CSV table of C-alpha atoms and ligand atoms in Angstrom, one decimal:
chain,number,residue,atom,x,y,z
F,1,MET,CA,93.9,41.3,-94.8
F,2,LYS,CA,96.9,40.9,-97.1
F,3,ALA,CA,96.9,41.7,-100.8
F,4,VAL,CA,99.6,41.8,-103.4
F,5,ALA,CA,99.5,43.8,-106.6
F,6,LYS,CA,101.8,44.5,-109.5
F,7,ALA,CA,101.9,47.7,-111.6
F,8,HIS,CA,104.1,48.7,-114.6
F,9,THR,CA,105.7,52.0,-115.1
F,10,ASN,CA,104.7,54.3,-118.0
F,11,ILE,CA,106.3,56.8,-120.3
F,12,ALA,CA,104.4,60.0,-121.2
F,13,LEU,CA,104.1,60.9,-124.9
F,14,ILE,CA,102.2,64.0,-124.0
F,15,LYS,CA,103.6,65.2,-120.7
F,16,TYR,CA,101.8,66.0,-117.4
F,17,TRP,CA,103.6,69.2,-116.6
F,18,GLY,CA,102.1,71.4,-113.9
F,19,LYS,CA,99.5,71.1,-111.2
F,20,ARG,CA,96.4,73.2,-110.7
F,21,ASP,CA,96.0,71.6,-107.2
F,22,GLU,CA,98.9,70.3,-105.3
F,23,GLN,CA,97.0,68.6,-102.5
F,24,LEU,CA,94.8,66.6,-104.9
F,25,PHE,CA,97.4,66.2,-107.7
F,26,LEU,CA,95.2,67.8,-110.3
F,27,PRO,CA,97.0,68.4,-113.6
F,28,MET,CA,96.9,71.6,-115.7
F,29,ASN,CA,96.7,69.6,-118.9
F,30,ASN,CA,95.4,66.4,-120.5
F,31,ASN,CA,98.2,64.0,-121.1
F,32,LEU,CA,98.9,60.6,-122.5
F,33,SER,CA,101.3,57.7,-121.9
F,34,ILE,CA,102.3,54.1,-122.8
F,35,THR,CA,102.5,51.6,-120.0
F,36,LEU,CA,105.7,49.5,-120.4
F,37,ASP,CA,106.2,45.8,-120.2
F,38,LYS,CA,109.7,45.6,-118.7
F,39,PHE,CA,109.6,47.8,-115.6
F,40,TYR,CA,107.2,47.2,-112.7
F,41,THR,CA,106.7,47.3,-108.9
F,42,THR,CA,105.2,44.5,-106.9
F,43,THR,CA,103.7,45.5,-103.5
F,44,ALA,CA,102.2,43.6,-100.6
F,45,VAL,CA,100.1,45.3,-98.1
F,46,GLN,CA,99.0,43.8,-94.8
F,47,PHE,CA,97.1,45.7,-92.1
F,48,HIS,CA,97.8,44.5,-88.6
F,49,GLU,CA,96.1,45.1,-85.2
F,50,HIS,CA,99.4,45.3,-83.3
F,51,LEU,CA,101.3,47.9,-85.4
F,52,GLN,CA,101.8,51.4,-83.9
F,53,GLU,CA,102.8,52.9,-87.3
F,54,ASP,CA,103.2,51.9,-90.9
F,55,HIS,CA,106.3,49.9,-91.9
F,56,PHE,CA,107.8,50.2,-95.4
F,57,ILE,CA,110.2,47.6,-96.7
F,58,LEU,CA,111.7,48.4,-100.1
F,59,ASN,CA,113.7,45.7,-101.9
F,60,GLY,CA,114.2,43.9,-98.7
F,61,GLU,CA,115.3,46.9,-96.5
F,62,TYR,CA,113.4,48.9,-94.0
F,63,VAL,CA,112.9,52.5,-95.0
F,64,ASP,CA,112.2,55.3,-92.6
F,65,GLY,CA,111.8,59.0,-92.7
F,66,ASP,CA,110.4,61.0,-95.6
F,67,GLU,CA,109.6,58.0,-97.8
F,68,THR,CA,107.6,56.2,-95.1
F,69,ALA,CA,105.8,59.4,-94.2
F,70,LYS,CA,104.7,59.7,-97.9
F,71,ILE,CA,103.4,56.1,-97.7
F,72,THR,CA,101.6,56.9,-94.4
F,73,ARG,CA,100.0,60.0,-95.9
F,74,PHE,CA,98.8,58.0,-98.9
F,75,LEU,CA,97.5,55.1,-96.7
F,76,ASP,CA,95.6,57.7,-94.5
F,77,LYS,CA,93.5,58.5,-97.5
F,78,ILE,CA,92.6,54.9,-98.1
F,79,ARG,CA,92.0,54.3,-94.3
F,80,SER,CA,89.7,57.3,-94.1
F,81,ARG,CA,87.8,56.0,-97.2
F,82,ALA,CA,87.4,52.6,-95.6
F,83,GLY,CA,86.6,54.0,-92.1
F,84,LYS,CA,89.5,52.0,-90.6
F,85,SER,CA,92.5,53.0,-88.6
F,86,LEU,CA,94.8,50.0,-88.7
F,87,PHE,CA,98.5,50.5,-89.7
F,88,ALA,CA,100.1,48.4,-92.4
F,89,GLU,CA,103.2,46.6,-93.4
F,90,VAL,CA,104.1,47.5,-96.9
F,91,LYS,CA,106.6,45.4,-98.8
F,92,SER,CA,107.7,46.6,-102.3
F,93,GLU,CA,110.0,45.1,-104.9
F,94,ASN,CA,111.0,47.5,-107.6
F,95,GLN,CA,111.9,46.2,-111.1
F,96,VAL,CA,112.5,49.8,-112.2
F,97,PRO,CA,116.1,50.8,-113.0
F,98,THR,CA,116.2,54.3,-111.4
F,99,ALA,CA,119.4,54.8,-113.4
F,100,ALA,CA,117.3,54.6,-116.6
F,101,GLY,CA,115.5,57.7,-115.5
F,102,PHE,CA,112.2,56.0,-114.7
F,103,ALA,CA,110.6,57.3,-111.6
F,104,SER,CA,109.4,54.3,-109.6
F,105,SER,CA,106.7,56.5,-108.2
F,106,ALA,CA,104.2,55.8,-111.1
F,107,SER,CA,104.4,52.0,-110.8
F,108,GLY,CA,105.0,52.3,-107.0
F,109,PHE,CA,101.8,54.3,-106.2
F,110,ALA,CA,99.7,52.3,-108.7
F,111,ALA,CA,100.7,49.0,-107.0
F,112,LEU,CA,100.3,50.4,-103.5
F,113,ALA,CA,96.8,51.8,-104.3
F,114,ALA,CA,95.7,48.4,-105.7
F,115,ALA,CA,97.2,46.3,-102.9
F,116,ALA,CA,96.1,48.6,-100.1
F,117,THR,CA,92.5,49.1,-101.2
F,118,LYS,CA,92.1,45.3,-101.6
F,119,ALA,CA,93.8,44.5,-98.3
F,120,ILE,CA,91.6,46.9,-96.4
F,121,GLY,CA,88.5,45.5,-98.0
F,122,LEU,CA,87.4,48.4,-100.3
F,123,ASP,CA,85.7,47.4,-103.5
F,124,VAL,CA,86.8,50.0,-106.0
F,125,ASP,CA,86.6,50.0,-109.8
F,126,ASP,CA,89.6,50.9,-112.0
F,127,ARG,CA,88.5,54.5,-112.4
F,128,THR,CA,88.4,55.1,-108.7
F,129,LEU,CA,91.7,53.2,-108.3
F,130,SER,CA,93.2,55.6,-110.8
F,131,GLN,CA,91.9,58.6,-108.8
F,132,ILE,CA,93.4,57.1,-105.6
F,133,ALA,CA,96.8,56.3,-107.2
F,134,ARG,CA,96.8,59.9,-108.7
F,135,GLN,CA,97.0,61.2,-105.1
F,136,GLY,CA,100.3,59.4,-104.5
F,137,SER,CA,101.9,60.6,-107.7
F,138,GLY,CA,100.1,62.1,-110.7
F,139,SER,CA,101.6,59.8,-113.3
F,140,ALA,CA,100.6,56.7,-111.2
F,141,CYS,CA,97.0,57.2,-112.2
F,142,ARG,CA,98.0,56.1,-115.8
F,143,SER,CA,99.7,52.9,-114.6
F,144,ILE,CA,96.4,51.3,-113.6
F,145,TYR,CA,95.8,50.5,-117.3
F,146,GLY,CA,97.9,48.8,-119.9
F,147,GLY,CA,98.8,50.0,-123.4
F,148,TYR,CA,98.0,53.6,-124.5
F,149,VAL,CA,96.4,55.6,-121.7
F,150,GLU,CA,95.1,59.1,-121.3
F,151,TRP,CA,94.8,61.1,-118.1
F,152,GLN,CA,91.9,63.5,-118.5
F,153,LYS,CA,92.6,66.5,-116.3
F,154,GLY,CA,89.0,67.2,-115.4
F,155,GLU,CA,87.4,70.4,-114.4
F,156,GLN,CA,86.1,69.8,-110.9
F,157,SER,CA,87.9,71.3,-107.9
F,158,ASP,CA,87.4,68.1,-105.9
F,159,GLY,CA,89.2,66.0,-108.6
F,160,SER,CA,86.2,63.7,-109.2
F,161,ASP,CA,86.6,63.9,-113.0
F,162,SER,CA,90.4,63.7,-113.1
F,163,TYR,CA,91.4,60.1,-113.8
F,164,ALA,CA,93.0,57.9,-116.4
F,165,LYS,CA,91.3,56.1,-119.2
F,166,PRO,CA,92.6,53.4,-121.6
F,167,ILE,CA,92.8,54.5,-125.3
F,168,LEU,CA,94.2,51.4,-127.0
F,169,GLY,CA,95.2,48.0,-125.5
F,170,GLU,CA,98.9,46.9,-125.3
F,171,LYS,CA,98.3,44.3,-127.9
F,172,ASP,CA,96.6,46.6,-130.4
F,173,TRP,CA,99.6,48.5,-131.6
F,174,ASP,CA,103.2,47.4,-131.0
F,175,VAL,CA,105.9,50.1,-130.9
F,176,SER,CA,109.4,49.9,-129.5
F,177,ILE,CA,110.5,52.1,-126.6
F,178,LEU,CA,114.3,52.1,-126.1
F,179,SER,CA,115.3,53.3,-122.7
F,180,VAL,CA,118.8,54.8,-123.1
F,181,MET,CA,120.8,54.9,-119.9
F,182,LEU,CA,123.5,57.5,-120.0
F,183,VAL,CA,126.9,57.7,-118.3
F,184,SER,CA,126.0,60.5,-115.8
F,185,LYS,CA,125.9,61.2,-112.2
F,186,LYS,CA,124.4,64.7,-111.8
F,187,LYS,CA,121.7,65.3,-109.3
F,188,LYS,CA,118.4,66.4,-110.8
F,189,VAL,CA,115.7,68.8,-109.9
F,190,LEU,CA,112.8,66.5,-109.0
F,191,SER,CA,109.8,66.5,-111.3
F,192,ARG,CA,107.5,67.7,-108.5
F,193,GLU,CA,109.7,70.7,-107.6
F,194,GLY,CA,110.5,71.4,-111.3
F,195,MET,CA,106.9,71.6,-112.5
F,196,LYS,CA,106.0,73.8,-109.5
F,197,ARG,CA,108.8,76.2,-110.2
F,198,THR,CA,107.9,76.3,-113.9
F,199,VAL,CA,104.2,77.0,-113.3
F,200,GLU,CA,105.0,79.7,-110.9
F,201,THR,CA,107.8,81.5,-112.6
F,202,SER,CA,108.3,80.6,-116.3
F,203,PRO,CA,107.0,83.0,-118.9
F,204,PHE,CA,107.1,80.1,-121.4
F,205,TYR,CA,104.5,78.1,-119.3
F,206,SER,CA,101.7,80.0,-120.9
F,207,GLY,CA,102.9,78.8,-124.3
F,208,TRP,CA,102.9,75.3,-123.1
F,209,LEU,CA,99.3,75.6,-121.9
F,210,GLU,CA,98.2,77.3,-125.2
F,211,THR,CA,99.4,74.4,-127.3
F,212,VAL,CA,99.4,71.2,-125.3
F,213,GLU,CA,95.7,70.4,-125.8
F,214,THR,CA,96.3,70.4,-129.6
F,215,ASP,CA,99.3,68.1,-129.2
F,216,PHE,CA,97.1,65.8,-127.0
F,217,LEU,CA,94.3,65.7,-129.5
F,218,ASP,CA,96.7,65.2,-132.5
F,219,ALA,CA,98.4,62.3,-130.6
F,220,LYS,CA,95.1,60.6,-129.9
F,221,GLU,CA,94.2,60.9,-133.5
F,222,ALA,CA,97.6,59.5,-134.6
F,223,ILE,CA,97.1,56.6,-132.2
F,224,SER,CA,93.6,55.8,-133.4
F,225,LYS,CA,94.9,55.8,-137.0
F,226,ARG,CA,98.1,53.9,-136.0
F,227,ASP,CA,100.0,56.7,-137.8
F,228,PHE,CA,103.5,56.2,-136.4
F,229,GLU,CA,105.2,59.2,-138.1
F,230,ALA,CA,102.5,61.6,-136.9
F,231,LEU,CA,102.6,60.3,-133.4
F,232,GLY,CA,106.4,60.4,-133.4
F,233,SER,CA,106.7,64.0,-134.5
F,234,ILE,CA,104.1,65.1,-131.9
F,235,LEU,CA,105.7,63.3,-129.0
F,236,GLU,CA,109.2,64.6,-129.7
F,237,ALA,CA,107.9,68.2,-130.2
F,238,ASN,CA,105.9,67.9,-126.9
F,239,ALA,CA,108.9,66.8,-124.9
F,240,LEU,CA,111.0,69.6,-126.3
F,241,LYS,CA,108.3,72.1,-125.5
F,242,MET,CA,108.1,70.8,-121.9
F,243,HIS,CA,111.8,71.2,-121.5
F,244,ALA,CA,111.8,74.6,-123.0
F,245,THR,CA,109.6,75.8,-120.2
F,246,THR,CA,112.2,75.0,-117.6
F,247,LEU,CA,114.7,77.4,-119.2
F,248,GLY,CA,112.4,80.3,-118.5
F,249,ALA,CA,111.9,79.4,-114.8
F,250,ASN,CA,113.4,81.5,-112.0
F,251,PRO,CA,115.9,80.2,-111.1
F,252,PRO,CA,116.2,78.5,-114.5
F,253,PHE,CA,117.1,74.8,-114.7
F,254,MET,CA,117.7,72.2,-117.4
F,255,TYR,CA,117.4,68.4,-117.2
F,256,TRP,CA,119.6,67.7,-120.2
F,257,GLN,CA,123.3,66.9,-120.1
F,258,SER,CA,125.7,66.9,-123.0
F,259,ALA,CA,125.1,63.1,-123.4
F,260,THR,CA,121.3,63.8,-123.7
F,261,ILE,CA,122.0,66.1,-126.6
F,262,GLU,CA,124.2,63.5,-128.3
F,263,VAL,CA,121.4,61.0,-128.2
F,264,MET,CA,118.9,63.6,-129.5
F,265,GLU,CA,121.3,64.4,-132.4
F,266,LEU,CA,121.7,60.7,-133.2
F,267,VAL,CA,117.9,60.2,-133.4
F,268,GLN,CA,117.6,63.2,-135.7
F,269,GLU,CA,120.4,61.7,-137.9
F,270,LEU,CA,118.6,58.4,-138.0
F,271,ARG,CA,115.6,60.1,-139.4
F,272,LEU,CA,117.6,61.8,-142.1
F,273,ALA,CA,118.8,58.3,-143.0
F,274,GLY,CA,115.2,57.2,-143.4
F,275,ILE,CA,114.6,55.5,-140.0
F,276,GLN,CA,111.5,56.8,-138.1
F,277,ALA,CA,112.8,57.2,-134.6
F,278,TYR,CA,111.7,59.9,-132.1
F,279,PHE,CA,112.9,60.8,-128.6
F,280,THR,CA,111.2,61.8,-125.4
F,281,ILE,CA,112.7,62.9,-122.1
F,282,ASP,CA,111.2,63.2,-118.6
F,283,ALA,CA,112.5,65.1,-115.6
F,284,GLY,CA,116.1,63.8,-115.9
F,285,PRO,CA,118.9,63.5,-118.5
F,286,ASN,CA,118.0,60.0,-119.9
F,287,VAL,CA,116.3,59.6,-123.2
F,288,LYS,CA,113.7,57.2,-124.5
F,289,VAL,CA,113.6,56.5,-128.2
F,290,VAL,CA,110.4,55.4,-129.8
F,291,CYS,CA,110.5,53.5,-133.1
F,292,GLN,CA,108.6,50.8,-135.0
F,293,PRO,CA,109.5,47.2,-134.2
F,294,LYS,CA,111.0,46.7,-137.7
F,295,ASP,CA,113.6,49.4,-136.9
F,296,GLU,CA,114.3,48.4,-133.3
F,297,GLN,CA,117.5,46.5,-134.0
F,298,ALA,CA,119.0,49.2,-136.2
F,299,VAL,CA,118.1,51.9,-133.6
F,300,TYR,CA,119.5,49.8,-130.8
F,301,GLU,CA,122.8,49.2,-132.5
F,302,ALA,CA,123.2,52.9,-133.4
F,303,LEU,CA,122.5,53.9,-129.8
F,304,LYS,CA,125.0,51.3,-128.4
F,305,GLU,CA,127.7,52.9,-130.5
F,306,LEU,CA,127.7,56.1,-128.7
F,307,SER,CA,130.3,56.2,-125.9
F,308,VAL,CA,128.0,58.2,-123.6
F,309,VAL,CA,125.5,55.4,-123.7
F,310,GLN,CA,125.8,52.9,-120.8
F,311,ASP,CA,123.0,50.6,-121.7
F,312,VAL,CA,119.8,50.4,-123.8
F,313,LEU,CA,116.8,48.5,-122.5
F,314,VAL,CA,114.1,47.7,-125.0
F,315,CYS,CA,110.5,47.9,-124.0
F,316,HIS,CA,107.1,47.4,-125.6
F,317,PRO,CA,103.5,48.3,-124.5
F,318,GLY,CA,102.8,46.4,-121.3
F,319,PRO,CA,99.8,45.5,-119.1
F,320,GLY,CA,97.8,47.3,-116.4
F,321,ILE,CA,97.6,46.3,-112.7
F,322,SER,CA,97.2,42.7,-111.7
F,323,TYR,CA,96.7,41.0,-108.4
F,324,LEU,CA,99.0,38.2,-107.3
F,325,PRO,CA,98.4,35.5,-104.7
F,326,SER,CA,99.1,36.7,-101.1
F,327,THR,CA,102.0,34.3,-100.9
F,328,ALA,CA,103.8,36.1,-103.8
F,329,LEU,CA,105.7,38.6,-101.6
V,1,FM0,O1,105.1,61.5,-116.7
V,1,FM0,O2,104.4,65.4,-108.4
V,1,FM0,O3,104.0,62.0,-111.6
V,1,FM0,O4,103.7,62.9,-117.7
V,1,FM0,O5,107.4,62.5,-115.9
V,1,FM0,O6,104.4,62.9,-108.2
V,1,FM0,O7,102.6,64.1,-109.4
V,1,FM0,O8,106.4,62.2,-110.9
V,1,FM0,F1,108.6,64.6,-117.4
V,1,FM0,C1,107.9,64.8,-116.4
V,1,FM0,C2,105.8,63.2,-113.9
V,1,FM0,C3,106.2,64.3,-114.8
V,1,FM0,C4,105.8,63.8,-117.2
V,1,FM0,O9,105.6,63.7,-112.6
V,1,FM0,O10,104.9,64.1,-110.4
V,1,FM0,C5,104.8,62.7,-117.2
V,1,FM0,C6,106.8,63.8,-116.1
V,1,FM0,P1,104.0,64.1,-109.0
V,1,FM0,P2,105.2,62.9,-111.3
C-alpha cells in the first residue's frame, strides 16, 4: 500500500483568479497554464494499520500543525472515496524554489493526489485525478498534465465538470520560461486570501470577469496556431489585469515591488529592441519572462544584468504526473 508519484509545477498564462465555491475549489473563470520541466515535487504515500494520525515529512523533516491538517483534510476526501479509514505517512521532496515565487502547492497536491489514490487502491483516470487534485489547491488540477493545459471552470455546483484538459503536448511547441528571482524579502498576501478579498471587495473584479473569457479563447487560438506574438501579448495583458484587480480591493494590496517593475520595464525595452519577450506574475513579486528559444540567451543575459535580479532559472514545457517505483522515496 505504498505509491510514489512525481508532479511538475505550472505557470498560468491566463490566471485562475477567484473562486465561486471555496470548499470545492471551483474557479470563477476558465484558465490556462504551461507545466514546467525544472520544478517538481516527488511524494510517497503509505497507509498503515498502526498509525493514529497522518504523518507528513517534507524534505526530510516532520511537519505538524496547519500544513499537516491540510494534508489530512485532503486525504480524508480520498479515504471517503475509497471507503477506507487508514492513516498515512506522506513523504515529500520539493524541487521547487519557493524563492522563485512558485507555489509548491500545485505540484505538491498533484503528486499527493496521484500517490494517495494509487496507494489506497483507487483506480482513477486523469480527469478524476485532476478533480481530486483541484480540491487540494486549484492550480494543482493543471499539473496532472504536461505541456499546455486548460482548466475548464465548469457550470455544475458539485464540481463534476471542473477539471483540467491537455491542449498541446510539451514536445509540440517549445517556448522558454525564465523564472526571475528577485532580491526581496517582503511577506506576501497569500493567493488564496488575495483572490477571496478581491472577489468580495474589488470593483475591478467585474472587469476581470467581463474580459477573461476572451483572453482565454484568444490564448487557445494563439497556441493552436503557434502564434508566439499573439500569445505573448495576451498573457502579459492578462497578468496585468489580474494584478489591477488587487488595487481596488478593500483593503487594497499589491504583489509588486520596485524590483518587479524594473523587470517589467526591461521586458518592454527588449520588445522595443525587437526581441519578443513577455512577462507574467503570480501572487508574489517575482516575474516569469516568456520568450522563444532563439531569444532565450539574449533575454537571460539582459535579465542577469539587473542588480535587483538574484538568479534566473530557465524552464521549458514539462511532463505531467508519473509514478515511480515504491523504493524511490
Ligand atoms: O496559477 O486557493 O492554486 O492560475 O497563481 O490553493 O486554489 O494557489 F497568480 C495567482 C493560484 C493563483 C494564478 O492559486 O489557490 C494561477 C495564481 P488555491 P492557488
